[in-house]
Each structure stands twice: as C-alpha cells, then as structure tokens.
C-alpha cells in the first residue's frame, strides 16, 4: 500500500514539474518569475 502512495506522489510531482517547465518556457511567465524572485531577494536583503 505504501508503495502505491509513493508511486502516486511521484507521478503528481512529475506532472507539476512538467507543467512548471512548460509555463516557464513562456516569455511573459519568465518575466513574472524574475520580478517575483527580485522582490523576494529585496525583502531578504532588507532584514
């Protein structure tokens, strides 16, 4: 039973990664990701 759960979790994670890669290949999403990353870095540097 545990093996099946592990298998399903692995499949879900793989699918999410696949979707993330496809979305990040779009230029507008790359721009948004960069902006979000910069905001996080600025917040981290402020502390």
XYZ file of N, CA, C and O in Angstrom:
188
model
N 0.827 -1.199 0.000
C 0.000 0.000 0.000
C 0.872 1.264 0.000
O 0.596 2.187 -0.742
N 1.914 1.304 0.802
C 2.808 2.446 0.855
C 3.491 2.685 -0.470
O 3.762 3.823 -0.859
N 3.788 1.573 -1.174
C 4.448 1.667 -2.479
C 3.562 2.401 -3.474
O 4.043 3.245 -4.240
N 2.268 2.112 -3.440
C 1.324 2.753 -4.365
C 1.238 4.244 -4.072
O 1.258 5.069 -4.993
N 1.179 4.609 -2.784
C 1.121 6.033 -2.414
C 2.367 6.757 -2.901
O 2.287 7.862 -3.424
N 3.529 6.133 -2.719
C 4.789 6.721 -3.161
C 4.776 6.912 -4.666
O 5.208 7.947 -5.177
N 4.276 5.923 -5.378
C 4.201 5.978 -6.830
C 3.293 7.124 -7.285
O 3.659 7.898 -8.180
N 2.140 7.251 -6.643
C 1.189 8.311 -6.999
C 1.787 9.673 -6.705
O 1.708 10.580 -7.535
N 2.416 9.835 -5.540
C 3.046 11.114 -5.200
C 4.113 11.466 -6.231
O 4.208 12.611 -6.656
N 4.907 10.489 -6.619
C 5.951 10.709 -7.620
C 5.363 11.168 -8.941
O 5.886 12.076 -9.589
N 4.253 10.562 -9.332
C 3.605 10.917 -10.592
C 3.049 12.336 -10.530
O 3.167 13.104 -11.488
N 2.473 12.708 -9.400
C 1.910 14.045 -9.230
C 3.027 15.088 -9.292
O 2.910 16.096 -9.980
N 4.118 14.828 -8.587
C 5.256 15.753 -8.591
C 5.824 15.884 -10.001
O 6.110 16.984 -10.461
N 5.954 14.779 -10.703
C 6.481 14.808 -12.071
C 5.577 15.657 -12.970
O 6.061 16.442 -13.787
N 4.262 15.513 -12.805
C 3.312 16.275 -13.620
C 3.413 17.768 -13.305
O 3.411 18.600 -14.210
N 3.531 18.102 -12.009
C 3.668 19.507 -11.617
C 4.939 20.114 -12.197
O 4.925 21.246 -12.671
N 6.020 19.364 -12.159
C 7.281 19.843 -12.723
C 7.149 20.067 -14.225
O 7.659 21.049 -14.759
N 6.455 19.148 -14.876
C 6.236 19.246 -16.326
C 5.457 20.526 -16.651
O 5.818 21.278 -17.562
N 4.401 20.783 -15.887
C 3.580 21.976 -16.098
C 4.407 23.231 -15.819
O 4.361 24.197 -16.579
N 5.188 23.206 -14.737
C 6.017 24.362 -14.377
C 7.017 24.661 -15.480
O 7.205 25.820 -15.853
N 7.654 23.619 -16.011
C 8.631 23.825 -17.089
C 7.966 24.433 -18.315
O 8.511 25.345 -18.940
N 6.781 23.926 -18.656
C 6.066 24.436 -19.834
C 5.683 25.904 -19.628
O 5.843 26.726 -20.529
N 5.198 26.238 -18.429
C 4.803 27.611 -18.144
C 6.014 28.541 -18.136
O 5.931 29.670 -18.599
N 7.144 28.063 -17.598
C 8.334 28.914 -17.526
C 8.983 29.120 -18.894
O 9.800 30.015 -19.046
N 8.616 28.298 -19.867
C 9.178 28.486 -21.198
C 8.505 29.657 -21.922
O 9.001 30.129 -22.934
N 7.390 30.134 -21.367
C 6.694 31.280 -21.970
C 7.361 32.573 -21.503
O 7.580 32.763 -20.311
N 7.689 33.469 -22.415
C 8.411 34.711 -22.064
C 7.726 35.552 -20.994
O 8.382 36.078 -20.106
N 6.385 35.689 -21.063
C 5.705 36.540 -20.082
C 5.804 35.935 -18.678
O 5.920 36.652 -17.685
N 5.814 34.615 -18.598
C 5.939 33.975 -17.293
C 7.370 34.063 -16.774
O 7.591 34.160 -15.568
N 8.346 34.054 -17.668
C 9.744 34.230 -17.263
C 9.918 35.607 -16.638
O 10.570 35.750 -15.604
N 9.296 36.597 -17.238
C 9.384 37.966 -16.722
C 8.759 38.052 -15.333
O 9.335 38.630 -14.410
N 7.570 37.447 -15.179
C 6.890 37.455 -13.881
C 7.728 36.742 -12.827
O 7.825 37.200 -11.689
N 8.324 35.626 -13.189
C 9.137 34.853 -12.250
C 10.352 35.664 -11.811
O 10.697 35.670 -10.623
N 10.974 36.368 -12.759
C 12.138 37.199 -12.423
C 11.742 38.312 -11.465
O 12.446 38.592 -10.499
N 10.608 38.954 -11.732
C 10.135 40.039 -10.870
C 9.859 39.527 -9.464
O 10.241 40.152 -8.475
N 9.208 38.375 -9.366
C 8.891 37.791 -8.066
C 10.178 37.430 -7.321
O 10.310 37.694 -6.131
N 11.133 36.871 -8.033
C 12.408 36.486 -7.438
C 13.144 37.721 -6.902
O 13.697 37.701 -5.806
N 13.109 38.809 -7.665
C 13.768 40.048 -7.244
C 13.117 40.611 -5.985
O 13.798 41.087 -5.084
N 11.778 40.543 -5.913
C 11.070 41.025 -4.726
C 11.488 40.224 -3.495
O 11.721 40.797 -2.429
N 11.579 38.923 -3.654
C 11.974 38.060 -2.539
C 13.394 38.402 -2.091
O 13.668 38.506 -0.900
N 14.292 38.612 -3.049
C 15.675 38.949 -2.718
C 15.756 40.303 -2.013
O 16.496 40.463 -1.056
N 14.977 41.271 -2.472
C 14.978 42.597 -1.847
C 14.484 42.500 -0.409
O 15.043 43.124 0.478
N 13.460 41.702 -0.188
C 12.916 41.519 1.156
C 13.960 40.873 2.061
O 14.112 41.243 3.209
N 14.659 39.893 1.508
C 15.674 39.171 2.277
C 16.833 40.103 2.633
O 17.370 40.065 3.728
N 17.200 40.983 1.696
C 18.305 41.922 1.924
C 17.913 43.020 2.916
O 18.770 43.577 3.586
N 16.642 43.334 2.998
C 16.166 44.387 3.888
C 16.277 43.990 5.356
O 16.378 44.846 6.228
N 16.261 42.703 5.640
C 16.302 42.236 7.038
C 17.691 42.134 7.562
O 18.632 41.833 7.042
